[in-house]
PDB file of C-alpha atoms in Angstrom:
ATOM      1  CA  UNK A 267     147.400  59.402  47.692  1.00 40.00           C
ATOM      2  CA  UNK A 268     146.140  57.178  50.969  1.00 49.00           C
ATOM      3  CA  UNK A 269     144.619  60.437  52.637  1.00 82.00           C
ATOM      4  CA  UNK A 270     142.301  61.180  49.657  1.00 94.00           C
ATOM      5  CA  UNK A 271     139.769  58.845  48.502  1.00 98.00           C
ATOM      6  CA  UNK A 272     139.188  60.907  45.144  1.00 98.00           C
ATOM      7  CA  UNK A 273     142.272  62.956  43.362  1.00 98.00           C
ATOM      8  CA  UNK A 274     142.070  64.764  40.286  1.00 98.00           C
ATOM      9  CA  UNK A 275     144.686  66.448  38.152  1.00 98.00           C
ATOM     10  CA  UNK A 276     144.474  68.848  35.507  1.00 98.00           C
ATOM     11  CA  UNK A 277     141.570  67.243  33.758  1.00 98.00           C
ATOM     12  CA  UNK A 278     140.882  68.740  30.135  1.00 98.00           C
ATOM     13  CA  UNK A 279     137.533  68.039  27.996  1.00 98.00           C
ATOM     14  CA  UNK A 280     137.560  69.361  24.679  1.00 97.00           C
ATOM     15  CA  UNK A 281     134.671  68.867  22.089  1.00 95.00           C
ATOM     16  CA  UNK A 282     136.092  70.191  19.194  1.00 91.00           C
ATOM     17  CA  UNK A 283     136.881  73.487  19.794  1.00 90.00           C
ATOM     18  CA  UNK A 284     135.092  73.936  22.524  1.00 94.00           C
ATOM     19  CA  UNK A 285     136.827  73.480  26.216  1.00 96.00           C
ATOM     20  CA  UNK A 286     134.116  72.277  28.194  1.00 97.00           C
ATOM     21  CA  UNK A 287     136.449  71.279  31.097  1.00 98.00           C
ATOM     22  CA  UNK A 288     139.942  73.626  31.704  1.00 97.00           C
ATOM     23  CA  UNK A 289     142.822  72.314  34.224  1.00 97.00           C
ATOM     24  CA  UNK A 290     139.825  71.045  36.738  1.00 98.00           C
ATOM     25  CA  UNK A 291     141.835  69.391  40.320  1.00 98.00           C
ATOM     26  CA  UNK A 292     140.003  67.583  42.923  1.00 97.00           C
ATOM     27  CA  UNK A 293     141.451  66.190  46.389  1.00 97.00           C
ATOM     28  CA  UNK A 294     138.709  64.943  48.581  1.00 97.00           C
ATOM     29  CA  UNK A 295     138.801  63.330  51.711  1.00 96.00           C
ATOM     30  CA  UNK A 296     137.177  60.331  52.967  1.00 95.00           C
ATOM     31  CA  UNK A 297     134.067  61.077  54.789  1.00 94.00           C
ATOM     32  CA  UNK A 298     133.273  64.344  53.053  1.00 95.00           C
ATOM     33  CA  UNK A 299     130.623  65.903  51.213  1.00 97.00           C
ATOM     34  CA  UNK A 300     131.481  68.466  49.032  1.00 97.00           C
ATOM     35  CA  UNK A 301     129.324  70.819  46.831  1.00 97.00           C
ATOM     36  CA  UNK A 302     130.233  71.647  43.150  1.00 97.00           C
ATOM     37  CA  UNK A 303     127.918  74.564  41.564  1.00 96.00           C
ATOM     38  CA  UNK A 304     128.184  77.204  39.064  1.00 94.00           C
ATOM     39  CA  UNK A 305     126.177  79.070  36.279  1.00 92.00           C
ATOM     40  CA  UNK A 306     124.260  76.698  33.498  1.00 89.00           C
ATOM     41  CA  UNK A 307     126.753  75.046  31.210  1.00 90.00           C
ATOM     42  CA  UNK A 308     129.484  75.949  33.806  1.00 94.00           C
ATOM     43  CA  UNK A 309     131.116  72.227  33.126  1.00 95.00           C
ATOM     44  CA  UNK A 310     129.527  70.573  36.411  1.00 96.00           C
ATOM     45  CA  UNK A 311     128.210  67.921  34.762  1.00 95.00           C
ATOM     46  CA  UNK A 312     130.899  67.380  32.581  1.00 97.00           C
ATOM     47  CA  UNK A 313     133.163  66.638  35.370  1.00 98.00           C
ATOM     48  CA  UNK A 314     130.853  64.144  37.020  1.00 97.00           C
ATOM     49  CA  UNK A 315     130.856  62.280  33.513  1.00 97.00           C
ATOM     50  CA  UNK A 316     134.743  62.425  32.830  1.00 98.00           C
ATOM     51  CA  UNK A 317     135.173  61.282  36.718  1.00 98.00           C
ATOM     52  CA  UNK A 318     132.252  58.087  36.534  1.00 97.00           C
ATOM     53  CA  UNK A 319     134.155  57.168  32.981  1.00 97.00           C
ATOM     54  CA  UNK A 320     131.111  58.268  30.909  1.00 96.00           C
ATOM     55  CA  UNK A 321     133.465  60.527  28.864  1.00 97.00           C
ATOM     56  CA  UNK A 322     137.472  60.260  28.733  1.00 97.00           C
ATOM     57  CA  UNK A 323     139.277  63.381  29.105  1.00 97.00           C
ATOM     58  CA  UNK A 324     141.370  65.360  26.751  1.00 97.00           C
ATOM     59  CA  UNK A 325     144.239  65.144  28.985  1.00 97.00           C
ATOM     60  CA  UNK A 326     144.817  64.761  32.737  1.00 98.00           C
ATOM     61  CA  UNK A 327     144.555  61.839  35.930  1.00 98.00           C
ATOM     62  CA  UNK A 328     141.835  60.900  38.085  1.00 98.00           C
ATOM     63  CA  UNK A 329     142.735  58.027  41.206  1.00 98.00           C
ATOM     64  CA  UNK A 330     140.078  56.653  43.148  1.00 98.00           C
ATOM     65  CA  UNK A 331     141.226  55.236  46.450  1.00 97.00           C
ATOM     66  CA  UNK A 332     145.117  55.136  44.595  1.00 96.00           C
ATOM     67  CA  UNK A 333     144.204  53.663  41.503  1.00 97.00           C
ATOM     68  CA  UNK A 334     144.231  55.264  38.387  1.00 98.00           C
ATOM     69  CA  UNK A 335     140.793  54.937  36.848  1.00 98.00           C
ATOM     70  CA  UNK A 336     141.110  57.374  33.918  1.00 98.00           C
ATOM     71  CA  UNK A 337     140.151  54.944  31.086  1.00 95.00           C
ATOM     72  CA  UNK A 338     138.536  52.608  32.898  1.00 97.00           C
ATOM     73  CA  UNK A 339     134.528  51.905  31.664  1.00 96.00           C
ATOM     74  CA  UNK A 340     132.483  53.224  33.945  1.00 94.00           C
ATOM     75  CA  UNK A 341     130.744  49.757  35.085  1.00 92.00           C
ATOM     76  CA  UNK A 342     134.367  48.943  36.181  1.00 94.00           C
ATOM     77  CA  UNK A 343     134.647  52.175  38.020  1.00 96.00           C
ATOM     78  CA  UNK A 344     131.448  51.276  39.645  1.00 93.00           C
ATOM     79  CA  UNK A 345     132.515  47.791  40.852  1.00 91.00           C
ATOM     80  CA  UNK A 346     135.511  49.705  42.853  1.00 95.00           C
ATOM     81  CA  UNK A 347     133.113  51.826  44.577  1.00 96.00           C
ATOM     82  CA  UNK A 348     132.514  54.673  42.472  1.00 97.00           C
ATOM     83  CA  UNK A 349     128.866  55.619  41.640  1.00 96.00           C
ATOM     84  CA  UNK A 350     126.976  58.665  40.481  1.00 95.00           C
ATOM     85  CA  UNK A 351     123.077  59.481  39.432  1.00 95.00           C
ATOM     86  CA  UNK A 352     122.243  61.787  36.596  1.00 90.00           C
ATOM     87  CA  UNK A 353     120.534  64.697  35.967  1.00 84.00           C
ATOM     88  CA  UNK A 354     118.358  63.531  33.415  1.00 84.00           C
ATOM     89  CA  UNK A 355     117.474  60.181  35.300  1.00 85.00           C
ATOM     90  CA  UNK A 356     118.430  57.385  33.825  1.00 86.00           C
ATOM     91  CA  UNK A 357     115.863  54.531  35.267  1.00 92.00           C
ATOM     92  CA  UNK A 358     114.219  51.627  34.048  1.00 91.00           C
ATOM     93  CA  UNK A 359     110.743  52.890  33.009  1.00 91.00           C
ATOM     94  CA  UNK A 360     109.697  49.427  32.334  1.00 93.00           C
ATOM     95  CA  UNK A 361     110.130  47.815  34.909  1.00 95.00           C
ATOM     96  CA  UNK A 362     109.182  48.025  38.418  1.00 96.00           C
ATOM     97  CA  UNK A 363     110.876  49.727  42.089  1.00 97.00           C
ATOM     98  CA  UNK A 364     112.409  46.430  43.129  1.00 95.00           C
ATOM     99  CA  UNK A 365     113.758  45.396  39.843  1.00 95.00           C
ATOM    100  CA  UNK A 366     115.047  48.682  38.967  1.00 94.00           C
ATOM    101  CA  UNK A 367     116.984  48.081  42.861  1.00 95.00           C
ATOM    102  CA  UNK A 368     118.103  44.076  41.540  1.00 92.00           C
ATOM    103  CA  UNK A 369     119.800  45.165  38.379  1.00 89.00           C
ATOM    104  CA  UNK A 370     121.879  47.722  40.162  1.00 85.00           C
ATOM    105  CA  UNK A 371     122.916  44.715  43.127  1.00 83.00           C
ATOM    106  CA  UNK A 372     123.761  42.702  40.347  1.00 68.00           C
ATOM    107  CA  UNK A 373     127.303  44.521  40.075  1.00 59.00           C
ATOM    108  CA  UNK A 374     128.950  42.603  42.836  1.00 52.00           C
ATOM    109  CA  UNK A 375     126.952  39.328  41.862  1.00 54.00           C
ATOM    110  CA  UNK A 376     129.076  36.302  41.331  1.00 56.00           C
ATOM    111  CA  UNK A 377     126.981  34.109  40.271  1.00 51.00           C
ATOM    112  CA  UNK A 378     128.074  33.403  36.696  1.00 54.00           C
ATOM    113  CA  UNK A 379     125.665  31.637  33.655  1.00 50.00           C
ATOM    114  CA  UNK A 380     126.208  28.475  34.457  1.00 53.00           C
ATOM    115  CA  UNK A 381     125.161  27.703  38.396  1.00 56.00           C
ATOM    116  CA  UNK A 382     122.350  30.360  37.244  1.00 55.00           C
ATOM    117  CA  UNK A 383     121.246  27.637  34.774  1.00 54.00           C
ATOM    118  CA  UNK A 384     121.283  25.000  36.705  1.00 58.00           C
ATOM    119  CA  UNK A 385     120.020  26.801  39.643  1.00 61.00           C
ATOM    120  CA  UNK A 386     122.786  26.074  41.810  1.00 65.00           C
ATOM    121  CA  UNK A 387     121.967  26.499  45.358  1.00 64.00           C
ATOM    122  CA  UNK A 388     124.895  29.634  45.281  1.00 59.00           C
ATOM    123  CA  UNK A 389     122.713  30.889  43.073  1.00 60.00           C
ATOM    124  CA  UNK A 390     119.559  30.567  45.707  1.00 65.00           C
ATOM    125  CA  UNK A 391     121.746  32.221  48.842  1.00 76.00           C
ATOM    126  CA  UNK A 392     123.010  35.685  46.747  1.00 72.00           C
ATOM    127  CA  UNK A 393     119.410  36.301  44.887  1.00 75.00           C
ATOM    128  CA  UNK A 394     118.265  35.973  49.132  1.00 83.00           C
ATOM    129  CA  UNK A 395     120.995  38.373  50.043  1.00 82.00           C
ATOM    130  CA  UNK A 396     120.075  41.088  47.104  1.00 85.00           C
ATOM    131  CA  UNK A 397     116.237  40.707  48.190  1.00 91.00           C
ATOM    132  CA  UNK A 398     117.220  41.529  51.863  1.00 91.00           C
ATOM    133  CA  UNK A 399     119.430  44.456  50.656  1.00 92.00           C
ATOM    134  CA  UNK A 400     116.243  45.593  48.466  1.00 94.00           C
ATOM    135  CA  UNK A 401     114.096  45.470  51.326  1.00 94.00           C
ATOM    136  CA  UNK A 402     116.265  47.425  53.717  1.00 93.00           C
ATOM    137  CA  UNK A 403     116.968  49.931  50.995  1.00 94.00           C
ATOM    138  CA  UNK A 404     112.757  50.756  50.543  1.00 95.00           C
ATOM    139  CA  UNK A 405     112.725  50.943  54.390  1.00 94.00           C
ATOM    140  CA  UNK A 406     115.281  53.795  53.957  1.00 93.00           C
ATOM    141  CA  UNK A 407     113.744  55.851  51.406  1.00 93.00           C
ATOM    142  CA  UNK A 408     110.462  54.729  52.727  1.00 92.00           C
ATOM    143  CA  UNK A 409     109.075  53.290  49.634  1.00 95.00           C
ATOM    144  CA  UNK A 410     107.892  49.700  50.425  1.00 95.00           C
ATOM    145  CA  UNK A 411     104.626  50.320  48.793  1.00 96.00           C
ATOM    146  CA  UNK A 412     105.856  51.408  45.843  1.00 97.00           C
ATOM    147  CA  UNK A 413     107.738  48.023  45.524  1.00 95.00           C
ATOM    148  CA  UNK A 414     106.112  46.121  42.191  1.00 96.00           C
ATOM    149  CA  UNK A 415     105.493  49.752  40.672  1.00 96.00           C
ATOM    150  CA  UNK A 416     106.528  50.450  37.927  1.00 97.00           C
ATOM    151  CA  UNK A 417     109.131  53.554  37.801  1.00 95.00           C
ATOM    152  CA  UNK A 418     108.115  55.291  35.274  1.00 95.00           C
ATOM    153  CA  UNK A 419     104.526  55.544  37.306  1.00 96.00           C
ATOM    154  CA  UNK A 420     106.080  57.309  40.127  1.00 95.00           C
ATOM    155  CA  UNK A 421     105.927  60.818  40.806  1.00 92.00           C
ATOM    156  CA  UNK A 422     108.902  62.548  39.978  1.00 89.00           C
ATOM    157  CA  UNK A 423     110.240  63.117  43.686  1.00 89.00           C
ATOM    158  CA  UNK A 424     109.686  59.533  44.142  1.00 92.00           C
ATOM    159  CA  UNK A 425     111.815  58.695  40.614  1.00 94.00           C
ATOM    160  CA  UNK A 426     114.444  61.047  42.167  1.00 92.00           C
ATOM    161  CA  UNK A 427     114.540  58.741  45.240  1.00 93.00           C
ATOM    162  CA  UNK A 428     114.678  55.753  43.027  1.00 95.00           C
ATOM    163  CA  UNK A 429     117.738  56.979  41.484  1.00 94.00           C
ATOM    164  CA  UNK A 430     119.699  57.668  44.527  1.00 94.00           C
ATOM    165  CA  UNK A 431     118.967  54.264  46.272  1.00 95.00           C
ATOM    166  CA  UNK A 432     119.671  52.609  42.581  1.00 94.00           C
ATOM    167  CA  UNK A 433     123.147  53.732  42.928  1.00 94.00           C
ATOM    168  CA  UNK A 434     123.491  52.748  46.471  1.00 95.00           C
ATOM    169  CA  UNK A 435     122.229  49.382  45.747  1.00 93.00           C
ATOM    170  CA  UNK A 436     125.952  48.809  43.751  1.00 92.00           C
ATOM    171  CA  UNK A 437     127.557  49.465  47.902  1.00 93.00           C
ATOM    172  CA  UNK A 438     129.871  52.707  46.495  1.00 96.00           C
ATOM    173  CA  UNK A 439     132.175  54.171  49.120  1.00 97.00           C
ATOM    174  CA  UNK A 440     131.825  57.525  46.792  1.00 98.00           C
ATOM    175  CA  UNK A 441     128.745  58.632  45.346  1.00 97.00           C
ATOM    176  CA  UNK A 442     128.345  61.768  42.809  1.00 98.00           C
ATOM    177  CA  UNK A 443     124.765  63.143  42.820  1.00 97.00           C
ATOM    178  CA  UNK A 444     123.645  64.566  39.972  1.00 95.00           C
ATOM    179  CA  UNK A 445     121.037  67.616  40.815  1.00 94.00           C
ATOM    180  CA  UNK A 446     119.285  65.426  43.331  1.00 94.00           C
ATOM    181  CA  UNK A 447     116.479  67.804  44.374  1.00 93.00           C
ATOM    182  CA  UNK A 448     115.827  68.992  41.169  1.00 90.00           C
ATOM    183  CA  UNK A 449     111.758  68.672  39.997  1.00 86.00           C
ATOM    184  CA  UNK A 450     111.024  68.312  44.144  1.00 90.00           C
ATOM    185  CA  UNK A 451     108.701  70.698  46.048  1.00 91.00           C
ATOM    186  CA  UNK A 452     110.553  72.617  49.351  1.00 92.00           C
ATOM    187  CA  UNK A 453     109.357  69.987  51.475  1.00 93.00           C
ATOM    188  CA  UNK A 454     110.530  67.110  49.321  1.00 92.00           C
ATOM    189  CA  UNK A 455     114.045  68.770  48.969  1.00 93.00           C
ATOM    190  CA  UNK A 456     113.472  69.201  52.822  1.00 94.00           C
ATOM    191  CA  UNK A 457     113.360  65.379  53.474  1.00 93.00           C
ATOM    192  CA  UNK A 458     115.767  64.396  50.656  1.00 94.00           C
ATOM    193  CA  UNK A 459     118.239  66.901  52.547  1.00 95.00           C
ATOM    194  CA  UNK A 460     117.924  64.354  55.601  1.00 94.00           C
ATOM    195  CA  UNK A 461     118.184  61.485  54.425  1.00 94.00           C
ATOM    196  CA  UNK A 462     121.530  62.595  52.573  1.00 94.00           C
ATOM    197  CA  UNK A 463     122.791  62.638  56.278  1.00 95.00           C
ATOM    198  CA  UNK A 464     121.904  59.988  57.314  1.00 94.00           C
ATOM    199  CA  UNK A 465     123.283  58.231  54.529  1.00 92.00           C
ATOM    200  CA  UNK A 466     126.626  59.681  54.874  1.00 93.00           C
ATOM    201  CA  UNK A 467     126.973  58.933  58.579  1.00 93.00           C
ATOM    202  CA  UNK A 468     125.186  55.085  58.573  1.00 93.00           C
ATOM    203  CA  UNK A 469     126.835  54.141  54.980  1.00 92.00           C
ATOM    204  CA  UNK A 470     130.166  56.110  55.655  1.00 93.00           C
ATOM    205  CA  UNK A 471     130.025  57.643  52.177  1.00 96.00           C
ATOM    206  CA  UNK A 472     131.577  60.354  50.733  1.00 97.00           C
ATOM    207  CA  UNK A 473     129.776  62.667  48.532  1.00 97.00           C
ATOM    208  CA  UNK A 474     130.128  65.158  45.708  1.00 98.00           C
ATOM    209  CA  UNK A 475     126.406  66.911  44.974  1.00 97.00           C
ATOM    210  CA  UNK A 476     125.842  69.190  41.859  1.00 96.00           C
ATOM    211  CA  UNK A 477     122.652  71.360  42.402  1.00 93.00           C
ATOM    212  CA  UNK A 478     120.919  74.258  41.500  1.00 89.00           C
ATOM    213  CA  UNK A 479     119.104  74.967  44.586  1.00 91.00           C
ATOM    214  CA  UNK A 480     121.141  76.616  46.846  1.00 91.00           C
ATOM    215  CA  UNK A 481     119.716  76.422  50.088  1.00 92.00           C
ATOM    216  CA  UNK A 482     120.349  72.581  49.594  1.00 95.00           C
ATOM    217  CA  UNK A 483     123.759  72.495  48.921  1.00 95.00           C
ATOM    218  CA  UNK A 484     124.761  75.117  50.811  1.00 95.00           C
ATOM    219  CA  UNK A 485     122.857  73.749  54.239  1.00 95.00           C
ATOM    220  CA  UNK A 486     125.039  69.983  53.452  1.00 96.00           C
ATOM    221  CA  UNK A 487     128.178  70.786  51.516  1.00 97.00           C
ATOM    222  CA  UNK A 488     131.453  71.122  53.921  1.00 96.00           C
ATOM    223  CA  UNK A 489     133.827  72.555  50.972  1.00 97.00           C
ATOM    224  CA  UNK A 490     131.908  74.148  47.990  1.00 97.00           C
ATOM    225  CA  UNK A 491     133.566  74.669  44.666  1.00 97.00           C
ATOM    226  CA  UNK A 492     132.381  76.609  42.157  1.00 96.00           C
ATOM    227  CA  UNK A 493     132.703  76.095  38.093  1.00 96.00           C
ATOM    228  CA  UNK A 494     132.235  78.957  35.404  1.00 95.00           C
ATOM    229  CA  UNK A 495     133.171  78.384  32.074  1.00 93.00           C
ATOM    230  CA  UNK A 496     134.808  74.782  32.656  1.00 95.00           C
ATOM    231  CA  UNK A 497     137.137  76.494  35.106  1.00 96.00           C
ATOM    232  CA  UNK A 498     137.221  76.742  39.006  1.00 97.00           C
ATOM    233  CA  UNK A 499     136.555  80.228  40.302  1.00 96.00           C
ATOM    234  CA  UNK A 500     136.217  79.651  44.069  1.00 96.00           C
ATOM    235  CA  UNK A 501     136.462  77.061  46.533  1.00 97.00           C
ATOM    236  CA  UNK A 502     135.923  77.351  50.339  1.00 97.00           C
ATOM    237  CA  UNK A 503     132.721  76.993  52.903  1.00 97.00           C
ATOM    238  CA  UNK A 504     129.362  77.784  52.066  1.00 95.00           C
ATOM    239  CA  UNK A 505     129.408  81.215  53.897  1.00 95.00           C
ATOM    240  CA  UNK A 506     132.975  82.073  52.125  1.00 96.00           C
ATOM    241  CA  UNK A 507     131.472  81.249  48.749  1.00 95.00           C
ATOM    242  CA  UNK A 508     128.308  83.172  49.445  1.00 91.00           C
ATOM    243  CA  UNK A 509     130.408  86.154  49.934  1.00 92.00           C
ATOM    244  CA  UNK A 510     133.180  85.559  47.081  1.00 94.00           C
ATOM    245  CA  UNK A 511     133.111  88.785  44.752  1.00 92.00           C
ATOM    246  CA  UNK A 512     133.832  86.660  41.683  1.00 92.00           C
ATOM    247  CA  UNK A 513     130.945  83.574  42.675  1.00 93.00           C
ATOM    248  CA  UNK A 514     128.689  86.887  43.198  1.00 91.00           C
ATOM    249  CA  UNK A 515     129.475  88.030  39.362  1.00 90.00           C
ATOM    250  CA  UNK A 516     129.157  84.494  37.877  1.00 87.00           C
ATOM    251  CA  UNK A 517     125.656  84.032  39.135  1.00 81.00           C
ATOM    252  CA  UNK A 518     124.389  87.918  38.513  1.00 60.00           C
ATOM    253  CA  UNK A 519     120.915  88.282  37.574  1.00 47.00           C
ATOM    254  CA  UNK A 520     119.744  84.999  38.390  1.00 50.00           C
ATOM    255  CA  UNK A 521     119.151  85.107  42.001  1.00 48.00           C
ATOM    256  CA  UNK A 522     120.483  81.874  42.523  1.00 53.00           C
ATOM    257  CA  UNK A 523     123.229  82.309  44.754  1.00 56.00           C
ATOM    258  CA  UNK A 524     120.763  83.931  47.928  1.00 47.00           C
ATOM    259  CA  UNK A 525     118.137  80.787  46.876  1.00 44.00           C
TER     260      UNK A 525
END
């Protein structure tokens, strides 16, 4: 398992009796980013949930970096590295850029009730080291004057942003975006589609993106897989999947597919 930083085996969802998820596999590589689309209620989603520990599967493994994290909650999967964002975002309306960034840092913090009490001066040096992480993660997304907004204010491409730097603020070597350009404008998606690179080469992650806009996915993805009906139909690169008789059927009539 050393080679592959993410392994899946013949994972099963069932609600009820409906299969959601059917004899999904995963093996991705360190360094990667790899697309996963298909059809509305194709499963993609599903499998982000069962892999991030928000659901447990019917049956099958997953191993992240050689551990097997099947059951494990899915704060614990995030304190091994493992993050994702959600299509429905998932933010802190309430409270503003910066703390919405603090509570995410806060999964690596060891500083337990007690020194935080008595304000021990360990206490002092890691709140320093999250505010320094905050304030190079606005520089990145280029929201510093959006710090002491509150989310829930922002426009939606900015909320979208939000999300994706609130999962980076936990340091994940593997991060599973969750139709990140969804609700943005072409120029937005544009911009977003940049700064996805230069994630991946400055924070050495590897990625797994679920989208519905094609020309998104298909300009960043390496290896695309395709669901339909909880099942893989096709995997390969962009251009192979773009030309894959059976990908072509899945997505007739909705003109995704040439987005």
């Amino acid at each position: 398992m050393g080679e592959w930083i993410l392994e899946v085996e013949n994972l099963w969802k069932h609600f009820g009796g409906l299969t959601a998820v059917s004899g999904y596999e995963l093996k991705l590589p360190r360094g990667a980013i790899y697309g996963l689309i298909g059809p509305n209620g194709a499963g993609k989603t599903t499998v982000f949930n069962l892999i991030s520990g928000v659901l447990k599967p019917s049956r099958g493994k997953i191993f992240f970096k050689g551990r097997d994290i099947t059951h494990l909650r899915p704060d614990a999967i995030a304190a091994l590295g493992l993050t994702r964002t959600f299509q429905n975002l998932r933010l802190f309306p309430s409270l503003t850029v910066e703390e919405n960034l603090k509570v995410a840092a806060h999964v690596h913090a060891r500083c337990g009730f007690v020194p935080t009490l008595f304000c021990a001066p360990f206490f002092f040096r890691e709140e320093k080291a999250i505010e320094r992480k905050v304030d190079a993660m606005l520089e990145r997304f280029g929201m510093r004057e959006f710090r002491k907004e509150l989310a829930t204010n922002l426009p939606y491409g900015l909320q979208r942003k939000l999300d994706i730097a609130r999962a980076l603020m936990t340091e994940p070597e593997l991060i599973l975006l969750d139709e990140p350009s969804a609700g943005m404008n072409t120029k937005e998606a544009e911009d977003l589609a940049r700064l996805v690179v230069e994630m991946k080469r400055d924070l050495s992650l590897t990625m797994v993106i679920v989208e519905h806009r094609m020309s998104f996915v298909m300009g960043l993805a390496e290896v695309i897989q395709v669901l339909d009906y909880g099942s893989i139909i096709a995997v390969g690169t962009p251009e192979e999947i773009r030309r894959n008789p059976r990908v072509i059927e899945a997505y007739l009539g909705t003109g995704d597919l040439v987005a």
